[in-house]
Amino acid sequence: MAIQTSIANQKPNIEQIISVITKPIIGEICHQVIFSYGDELRLDFGEMSAYTHPKLAHLCKGSWQFGTRATPWVFKQGDRILTSSLPVDIDELEIDEVEIDAVKKVLQQLENKELIDFVIYAHNISLTLVFEGDYQLILQPDLQDDSGLPYWELFMPTEQVLTVGPGFFWECKSIHEGY
């Protein structure tokens, strides 16, 4: 009985909580890899459907949408780095479209791949998405970044969004709640 009490009184850590929240996405297929805004990466999983807004009706989105925000990332297969996020000169706000297209082409290897694991590491808030074929998308947040932007977001079919960052901040809330 004492063991149960001590376990019940332990505060769950971010790794445990994120694991529970993200468990339903494990086994989903990544159908689409795009850059949504500048160099922000978006992966669409699950059932694909058209946007409801008339101006976006020609585009599709997944029932699960994972997006990077202010976060450097590395895309690997096994121990080999295939590509990584591009440095963006914030002062000039220039993003090289040719480079983005080249990176996108490499990242499209994730399309039609099953998500095997979704692992966050509490000590530095890094995240690893593991896919079939030994592919890994590793997000490496800069804890010194003062942009105020989240590191990444996961929009879920339950109309909730899991937001991680900046810093060690995280929340899971309804998409209908304001920011």
PDB file of N, CA and C in Angstrom, residues 96-176:
ATOM      1  N   ASP A  96      15.661  31.211 -49.037  1.00  0.00           N
ATOM      2  CA  ASP A  96      16.000  30.755 -50.377  1.00  0.00           C
ATOM      3  C   ASP A  96      15.033  29.651 -50.805  1.00  0.00           C
ATOM      4  N   GLU A  97      14.133  29.977 -51.730  1.00  0.00           N
ATOM      5  CA  GLU A  97      13.109  29.025 -52.181  1.00  0.00           C
ATOM      6  C   GLU A  97      13.712  27.783 -52.826  1.00  0.00           C
ATOM      7  N   VAL A  98      14.837  27.923 -53.516  1.00  0.00           N
ATOM      8  CA  VAL A  98      15.493  26.771 -54.150  1.00  0.00           C
ATOM      9  C   VAL A  98      15.975  25.803 -53.074  1.00  0.00           C
ATOM     10  N   GLU A  99      16.586  26.371 -52.017  1.00  0.00           N
ATOM     11  CA  GLU A  99      17.054  25.526 -50.908  1.00  0.00           C
ATOM     12  C   GLU A  99      15.875  24.854 -50.213  1.00  0.00           C
ATOM     13  N   ILE A 100      14.812  25.614 -49.981  1.00  0.00           N
ATOM     14  CA  ILE A 100      13.611  25.050 -49.328  1.00  0.00           C
ATOM     15  C   ILE A 100      13.073  23.884 -50.157  1.00  0.00           C
ATOM     16  N   ASP A 101      12.994  24.051 -51.463  1.00  0.00           N
ATOM     17  CA  ASP A 101      12.493  22.977 -52.332  1.00  0.00           C
ATOM     18  C   ASP A 101      13.378  21.737 -52.258  1.00  0.00           C
ATOM     19  N   ALA A 102      14.692  21.934 -52.202  1.00  0.00           N
ATOM     20  CA  ALA A 102      15.625  20.805 -52.113  1.00  0.00           C
ATOM     21  C   ALA A 102      15.436  20.061 -50.787  1.00  0.00           C
ATOM     22  N   VAL A 103      15.297  20.805 -49.698  1.00  0.00           N
ATOM     23  CA  VAL A 103      15.087  20.198 -48.382  1.00  0.00           C
ATOM     24  C   VAL A 103      13.743  19.480 -48.355  1.00  0.00           C
ATOM     25  N   LYS A 104      12.723  20.111 -48.919  1.00  0.00           N
ATOM     26  CA  LYS A 104      11.388  19.501 -48.945  1.00  0.00           C
ATOM     27  C   LYS A 104      11.421  18.168 -49.690  1.00  0.00           C
ATOM     28  N   LYS A 105      12.146  18.117 -50.791  1.00  0.00           N
ATOM     29  CA  LYS A 105      12.241  16.890 -51.584  1.00  0.00           C
ATOM     30  C   LYS A 105      12.824  15.749 -50.738  1.00  0.00           C
ATOM     31  N   VAL A 106      13.851  16.046 -49.936  1.00  0.00           N
ATOM     32  CA  VAL A 106      14.455  15.033 -49.065  1.00  0.00           C
ATOM     33  C   VAL A 106      13.456  14.612 -47.979  1.00  0.00           C
ATOM     34  N   LEU A 107      12.778  15.597 -47.385  1.00  0.00           N
ATOM     35  CA  LEU A 107      11.824  15.314 -46.313  1.00  0.00           C
ATOM     36  C   LEU A 107      10.621  14.505 -46.797  1.00  0.00           C
ATOM     37  N   GLN A 108      10.323  14.594 -48.093  1.00  0.00           N
ATOM     38  CA  GLN A 108       9.169  13.866 -48.608  1.00  0.00           C
ATOM     39  C   GLN A 108       9.352  12.353 -48.524  1.00  0.00           C
ATOM     40  N   GLN A 109      10.563  11.905 -48.152  1.00  0.00           N
ATOM     41  CA  GLN A 109      10.768  10.486 -47.886  1.00  0.00           C
ATOM     42  C   GLN A 109       9.910  10.022 -46.707  1.00  0.00           C
ATOM     43  N   LEU A 110       9.442  10.960 -45.874  1.00  0.00           N
ATOM     44  CA  LEU A 110       8.585  10.617 -44.745  1.00  0.00           C
ATOM     45  C   LEU A 110       7.145  10.320 -45.175  1.00  0.00           C
ATOM     46  N   GLU A 111       6.772  10.787 -46.372  1.00  0.00           N
ATOM     47  CA  GLU A 111       5.396  10.581 -46.818  1.00  0.00           C
ATOM     48  C   GLU A 111       5.126   9.094 -47.007  1.00  0.00           C
ATOM     49  N   ASN A 112       3.963   8.682 -46.538  1.00  0.00           N
ATOM     50  CA  ASN A 112       3.506   7.289 -46.558  1.00  0.00           C
ATOM     51  C   ASN A 112       4.293   6.397 -45.608  1.00  0.00           C
ATOM     52  N   LYS A 113       4.962   7.007 -44.627  1.00  0.00           N
ATOM     53  CA  LYS A 113       5.669   6.251 -43.598  1.00  0.00           C
ATOM     54  C   LYS A 113       4.870   6.304 -42.298  1.00  0.00           C
ATOM     55  N   GLU A 114       4.919   5.200 -41.568  1.00  0.00           N
ATOM     56  CA  GLU A 114       4.228   5.106 -40.281  1.00  0.00           C
ATOM     57  C   GLU A 114       5.072   5.735 -39.178  1.00  0.00           C
ATOM     58  N   LEU A 115       4.407   6.477 -38.292  1.00  0.00           N
ATOM     59  CA  LEU A 115       5.072   7.039 -37.114  1.00  0.00           C
ATOM     60  C   LEU A 115       5.177   5.929 -36.070  1.00  0.00           C
ATOM     61  N   ILE A 116       6.399   5.615 -35.671  1.00  0.00           N
ATOM     62  CA  ILE A 116       6.666   4.513 -34.736  1.00  0.00           C
ATOM     63  C   ILE A 116       6.755   5.014 -33.296  1.00  0.00           C
ATOM     64  N   ASP A 117       7.314   6.211 -33.104  1.00  0.00           N
ATOM     65  CA  ASP A 117       7.475   6.733 -31.746  1.00  0.00           C
ATOM     66  C   ASP A 117       7.536   8.254 -31.767  1.00  0.00           C
ATOM     67  N   PHE A 118       7.202   8.856 -30.639  1.00  0.00           N
ATOM     68  CA  PHE A 118       7.119  10.300 -30.455  1.00  0.00           C
ATOM     69  C   PHE A 118       7.690  10.546 -29.061  1.00  0.00           C
ATOM     70  N   VAL A 119       8.975  10.939 -28.978  1.00  0.00           N
ATOM     71  CA  VAL A 119       9.675  10.965 -27.692  1.00  0.00           C
ATOM     72  C   VAL A 119      10.200  12.363 -27.384  1.00  0.00           C
ATOM     73  N   ILE A 120       9.771  12.898 -26.238  1.00  0.00           N
ATOM     74  CA  ILE A 120      10.291  14.189 -25.783  1.00  0.00           C
ATOM     75  C   ILE A 120      11.258  13.934 -24.626  1.00  0.00           C
ATOM     76  N   TYR A 121      12.302  14.747 -24.554  1.00  0.00           N
ATOM     77  CA  TYR A 121      13.303  14.623 -23.504  1.00  0.00           C
ATOM     78  C   TYR A 121      13.220  15.853 -22.603  1.00  0.00           C
ATOM     79  N   ALA A 122      12.864  15.625 -21.345  1.00  0.00           N
ATOM     80  CA  ALA A 122      12.567  16.710 -20.410  1.00  0.00           C
ATOM     81  C   ALA A 122      13.752  17.640 -20.160  1.00  0.00           C
ATOM     82  N   HIS A 123      14.982  17.122 -20.168  1.00  0.00           N
ATOM     83  CA  HIS A 123      16.129  17.951 -19.776  1.00  0.00           C
ATOM     84  C   HIS A 123      16.417  19.078 -20.763  1.00  0.00           C
ATOM     85  N   ASN A 124      16.046  18.909 -22.044  1.00  0.00           N
ATOM     86  CA  ASN A 124      16.312  19.979 -23.008  1.00  0.00           C
ATOM     87  C   ASN A 124      15.141  20.214 -23.971  1.00  0.00           C
ATOM     88  N   ILE A 125      14.015  19.574 -23.718  1.00  0.00           N
ATOM     89  CA  ILE A 125      12.790  19.700 -24.512  1.00  0.00           C
ATOM     90  C   ILE A 125      12.998  19.290 -25.975  1.00  0.00           C
ATOM     91  N   SER A 126      14.040  18.502 -26.253  1.00  0.00           N
ATOM     92  CA  SER A 126      14.211  18.007 -27.626  1.00  0.00           C
ATOM     93  C   SER A 126      13.149  16.937 -27.889  1.00  0.00           C
ATOM     94  N   LEU A 127      12.858  16.728 -29.149  1.00  0.00           N
ATOM     95  CA  LEU A 127      11.805  15.796 -29.549  1.00  0.00           C
ATOM     96  C   LEU A 127      12.308  14.954 -30.708  1.00  0.00           C
ATOM     97  N   THR A 128      12.037  13.668 -30.661  1.00  0.00           N
ATOM     98  CA  THR A 128      12.378  12.774 -31.763  1.00  0.00           C
ATOM     99  C   THR A 128      11.124  12.075 -32.251  1.00  0.00           C
ATOM    100  N   LEU A 129      10.823  12.245 -33.533  1.00  0.00           N
ATOM    101  CA  LEU A 129       9.758  11.492 -34.185  1.00  0.00           C
ATOM    102  C   LEU A 129      10.448  10.369 -34.941  1.00  0.00           C
ATOM    103  N   VAL A 130      10.087   9.138 -34.633  1.00  0.00           N
ATOM    104  CA  VAL A 130      10.703   7.967 -35.251  1.00  0.00           C
ATOM    105  C   VAL A 130       9.696   7.360 -36.219  1.00  0.00           C
ATOM    106  N   PHE A 131      10.167   7.123 -37.455  1.00  0.00           N
ATOM    107  CA  PHE A 131       9.315   6.582 -38.511  1.00  0.00           C
ATOM    108  C   PHE A 131       9.842   5.235 -38.970  1.00  0.00           C
ATOM    109  N   GLU A 132       8.961   4.470 -39.626  1.00  0.00           N
ATOM    110  CA  GLU A 132       9.414   3.211 -40.219  1.00  0.00           C
ATOM    111  C   GLU A 132      10.537   3.514 -41.206  1.00  0.00           C
ATOM    112  N   GLY A 133      11.386   2.537 -41.446  1.00  0.00           N
ATOM    113  CA  GLY A 133      12.526   2.748 -42.330  1.00  0.00           C
ATOM    114  C   GLY A 133      13.703   3.389 -41.618  1.00  0.00           C
ATOM    115  N   ASP A 134      13.642   3.454 -40.272  1.00  0.00           N
ATOM    116  CA  ASP A 134      14.709   4.025 -39.450  1.00  0.00           C
ATOM    117  C   ASP A 134      14.914   5.514 -39.714  1.00  0.00           C
ATOM    118  N   TYR A 135      13.825   6.217 -40.104  1.00  0.00           N
ATOM    119  CA  TYR A 135      13.883   7.668 -40.280  1.00  0.00           C
ATOM    120  C   TYR A 135      13.606   8.334 -38.944  1.00  0.00           C
ATOM    121  N   GLN A 136      14.278   9.452 -38.689  1.00  0.00           N
ATOM    122  CA  GLN A 136      14.073  10.218 -37.465  1.00  0.00           C
ATOM    123  C   GLN A 136      14.059  11.706 -37.800  1.00  0.00           C
ATOM    124  N   LEU A 137      13.078  12.384 -37.266  1.00  0.00           N
ATOM    125  CA  LEU A 137      13.040  13.844 -37.325  1.00  0.00           C
ATOM    126  C   LEU A 137      13.292  14.305 -35.900  1.00  0.00           C
ATOM    127  N   ILE A 138      14.420  14.992 -35.694  1.00  0.00           N
ATOM    128  CA  ILE A 138      14.845  15.383 -34.353  1.00  0.00           C
ATOM    129  C   ILE A 138      14.782  16.902 -34.240  1.00  0.00           C
ATOM    130  N   LEU A 139      13.961  17.378 -33.304  1.00  0.00           N
ATOM    131  CA  LEU A 139      13.853  18.813 -33.048  1.00  0.00           C
ATOM    132  C   LEU A 139      14.748  19.156 -31.878  1.00  0.00           C
ATOM    133  N   GLN A 140      15.555  20.202 -32.060  1.00  0.00           N
ATOM    134  CA  GLN A 140      16.528  20.596 -31.054  1.00  0.00           C
ATOM    135  C   GLN A 140      16.306  22.056 -30.672  1.00  0.00           C
ATOM    136  N   PRO A 141      15.326  22.322 -29.794  1.00  0.00           N
ATOM    137  CA  PRO A 141      15.027  23.708 -29.430  1.00  0.00           C
ATOM    138  C   PRO A 141      16.210  24.428 -28.816  1.00  0.00           C
ATOM    139  N   ASP A 142      16.284  25.707 -29.117  1.00  0.00           N
ATOM    140  CA  ASP A 142      17.287  26.576 -28.521  1.00  0.00           C
ATOM    141  C   ASP A 142      16.631  27.212 -27.298  1.00  0.00           C
ATOM    142  N   LEU A 143      16.992  26.737 -26.117  1.00  0.00           N
ATOM    143  CA  LEU A 143      16.361  27.237 -24.894  1.00  0.00           C
ATOM    144  C   LEU A 143      16.675  28.708 -24.632  1.00  0.00           C
ATOM    145  N   GLN A 144      17.659  29.262 -25.337  1.00  0.00           N
ATOM    146  CA  GLN A 144      18.009  30.676 -25.187  1.00  0.00           C
ATOM    147  C   GLN A 144      17.218  31.562 -26.153  1.00  0.00           C
ATOM    148  N   ASP A 145      16.462  30.947 -27.066  1.00  0.00           N
ATOM    149  CA  ASP A 145      15.682  31.698 -28.054  1.00  0.00           C
ATOM    150  C   ASP A 145      14.657  32.566 -27.321  1.00  0.00           C
ATOM    151  N   ASP A 146      14.647  33.857 -27.629  1.00  0.00           N
ATOM    152  CA  ASP A 146      13.714  34.758 -26.949  1.00  0.00           C
ATOM    153  C   ASP A 146      12.616  35.270 -27.882  1.00  0.00           C
ATOM    154  N   SER A 147      12.318  34.513 -28.946  1.00  0.00           N
ATOM    155  CA  SER A 147      11.291  34.939 -29.901  1.00  0.00           C
ATOM    156  C   SER A 147       9.891  34.874 -29.307  1.00  0.00           C
ATOM    157  N   GLY A 148       9.717  34.061 -28.266  1.00  0.00           N
ATOM    158  CA  GLY A 148       8.397  33.898 -27.678  1.00  0.00           C
ATOM    159  C   GLY A 148       7.542  32.877 -28.407  1.00  0.00           C
ATOM    160  N   LEU A 149       8.068  32.304 -29.504  1.00  0.00           N
ATOM    161  CA  LEU A 149       7.305  31.320 -30.271  1.00  0.00           C
ATOM    162  C   LEU A 149       7.418  29.936 -29.651  1.00  0.00           C
ATOM    163  N   PRO A 150       6.353  29.121 -29.792  1.00  0.00           N
ATOM    164  CA  PRO A 150       6.461  27.721 -29.358  1.00  0.00           C
ATOM    165  C   PRO A 150       7.500  26.998 -30.208  1.00  0.00           C
ATOM    166  N   TYR A 151       8.059  25.917 -29.659  1.00  0.00           N
ATOM    167  CA  TYR A 151       9.010  25.105 -30.411  1.00  0.00           C
ATOM    168  C   TYR A 151       8.282  24.244 -31.427  1.00  0.00           C
ATOM    169  N   TRP A 152       7.144  23.693 -30.998  1.00  0.00           N
ATOM    170  CA  TRP A 152       6.342  22.875 -31.908  1.00  0.00           C
ATOM    171  C   TRP A 152       4.914  22.766 -31.383  1.00  0.00           C
ATOM    172  N   GLU A 153       4.016  22.393 -32.305  1.00  0.00           N
ATOM    173  CA  GLU A 153       2.603  22.240 -31.974  1.00  0.00           C
ATOM    174  C   GLU A 153       2.076  20.968 -32.616  1.00  0.00           C
ATOM    175  N   LEU A 154       1.128  20.341 -31.942  1.00  0.00           N
ATOM    176  CA  LEU A 154       0.455  19.172 -32.480  1.00  0.00           C
ATOM    177  C   LEU A 154      -1.046  19.410 -32.394  1.00  0.00           C
ATOM    178  N   PHE A 155      -1.667  19.572 -33.574  1.00  0.00           N
ATOM    179  CA  PHE A 155      -3.113  19.718 -33.643  1.00  0.00           C
ATOM    180  C   PHE A 155      -3.708  18.322 -33.773  1.00  0.00           C
ATOM    181  N   MET A 156      -4.689  18.018 -32.922  1.00  0.00           N
ATOM    182  CA  MET A 156      -5.236  16.673 -32.833  1.00  0.00           C
ATOM    183  C   MET A 156      -6.669  16.615 -33.348  1.00  0.00           C
ATOM    184  N   PRO A 157      -7.129  15.420 -33.755  1.00  0.00           N
ATOM    185  CA  PRO A 157      -8.502  15.285 -34.249  1.00  0.00           C
ATOM    186  C   PRO A 157      -9.549  15.579 -33.176  1.00  0.00           C
ATOM    187  N   THR A 158      -9.136  15.641 -31.916  1.00  0.00           N
ATOM    188  CA  THR A 158     -10.048  15.940 -30.802  1.00  0.00           C
ATOM    189  C   THR A 158     -10.276  17.444 -30.648  1.00  0.00           C
ATOM    190  N   GLU A 159      -9.775  18.228 -31.616  1.00  0.00           N
ATOM    191  CA  GLU A 159      -9.850  19.691 -31.587  1.00  0.00           C
ATOM    192  C   GLU A 159      -9.078  20.278 -30.410  1.00  0.00           C
ATOM    193  N   GLN A 160      -7.979  19.605 -30.080  1.00  0.00           N
ATOM    194  CA  GLN A 160      -7.065  20.106 -29.071  1.00  0.00           C
ATOM    195  C   GLN A 160      -5.727  20.378 -29.743  1.00  0.00           C
ATOM    196  N   VAL A 161      -4.941  21.230 -29.104  1.00  0.00           N
ATOM    197  CA  VAL A 161      -3.588  21.502 -29.593  1.00  0.00           C
ATOM    198  C   VAL A 161      -2.624  21.373 -28.417  1.00  0.00           C
ATOM    199  N   LEU A 162      -1.565  20.626 -28.653  1.00  0.00           N
ATOM    200  CA  LEU A 162      -0.480  20.493 -27.694  1.00  0.00           C
ATOM    201  C   LEU A 162       0.616  21.441 -28.164  1.00  0.00           C
ATOM    202  N   THR A 163       1.004  22.369 -27.306  1.00  0.00           N
ATOM    203  CA  THR A 163       2.022  23.366 -27.627  1.00  0.00           C
ATOM    204  C   THR A 163       3.173  23.206 -26.652  1.00  0.00           C
ATOM    205  N   VAL A 164       4.398  23.134 -27.183  1.00  0.00           N
ATOM    206  CA  VAL A 164       5.579  23.009 -26.333  1.00  0.00           C
ATOM    207  C   VAL A 164       6.527  24.163 -26.647  1.00  0.00           C
ATOM    208  N   GLY A 165       6.924  24.868 -25.585  1.00  0.00           N
ATOM    209  CA  GLY A 165       7.827  26.000 -25.700  1.00  0.00           C
ATOM    210  C   GLY A 165       7.044  27.296 -25.737  1.00  0.00           C
ATOM    211  N   PRO A 166       7.753  28.402 -25.563  1.00  0.00           N
ATOM    212  CA  PRO A 166       9.198  28.526 -25.365  1.00  0.00           C
ATOM    213  C   PRO A 166       9.615  28.104 -23.957  1.00  0.00           C
ATOM    214  N   GLY A 167      10.882  27.823 -23.821  1.00  0.00           N
ATOM    215  CA  GLY A 167      11.408  27.341 -22.548  1.00  0.00           C
ATOM    216  C   GLY A 167      10.804  25.989 -22.207  1.00  0.00           C
ATOM    217  N   PHE A 168      10.532  25.784 -20.936  1.00  0.00           N
ATOM    218  CA  PHE A 168       9.975  24.512 -20.488  1.00  0.00           C
ATOM    219  C   PHE A 168       8.453  24.578 -20.387  1.00  0.00           C
ATOM    220  N   PHE A 169       7.862  25.579 -21.009  1.00  0.00           N
ATOM    221  CA  PHE A 169       6.409  25.752 -21.003  1.00  0.00           C
ATOM    222  C   PHE A 169       5.760  24.756 -21.959  1.00  0.00           C
ATOM    223  N   TRP A 170       4.619  24.211 -21.562  1.00  0.00           N
ATOM    224  CA  TRP A 170       3.814  23.397 -22.465  1.00  0.00           C
ATOM    225  C   TRP A 170       2.358  23.479 -22.007  1.00  0.00           C
ATOM    226  N   GLU A 171       1.447  23.263 -22.951  1.00  0.00           N
ATOM    227  CA  GLU A 171       0.034  23.197 -22.599  1.00  0.00           C
ATOM    228  C   GLU A 171      -0.712  22.392 -23.650  1.00  0.00           C
ATOM    229  N   CYS A 172      -1.817  21.840 -23.230  1.00  0.00           N
ATOM    230  CA  CYS A 172      -2.718  21.133 -24.126  1.00  0.00           C
ATOM    231  C   CYS A 172      -4.094  21.708 -23.869  1.00  0.00           C
ATOM    232  N   LYS A 173      -4.697  22.289 -24.917  1.00  0.00           N
ATOM    233  CA  LYS A 173      -5.984  22.950 -24.725  1.00  0.00           C
ATOM    234  C   LYS A 173      -6.825  22.847 -25.993  1.00  0.00           C
ATOM    235  N   SER A 174      -8.060  23.256 -25.898  1.00  0.00           N
ATOM    236  CA  SER A 174      -8.974  23.278 -27.027  1.00  0.00           C
ATOM    237  C   SER A 174      -8.487  24.280 -28.072  1.00  0.00           C
ATOM    238  N   ILE A 175      -8.642  23.952 -29.347  1.00  0.00           N
ATOM    239  CA  ILE A 175      -8.271  24.906 -30.386  1.00  0.00           C
ATOM    240  C   ILE A 175      -9.200  26.121 -30.391  1.00  0.00           C
ATOM    241  N   HIS A 176     -10.312  26.022 -29.682  1.00  0.00           N
ATOM    242  CA  HIS A 176     -11.280  27.129 -29.643  1.00  0.00           C
ATOM    243  C   HIS A 176     -10.953  28.153 -28.564  1.00  0.00           C
TER     244      HIS A 176
END
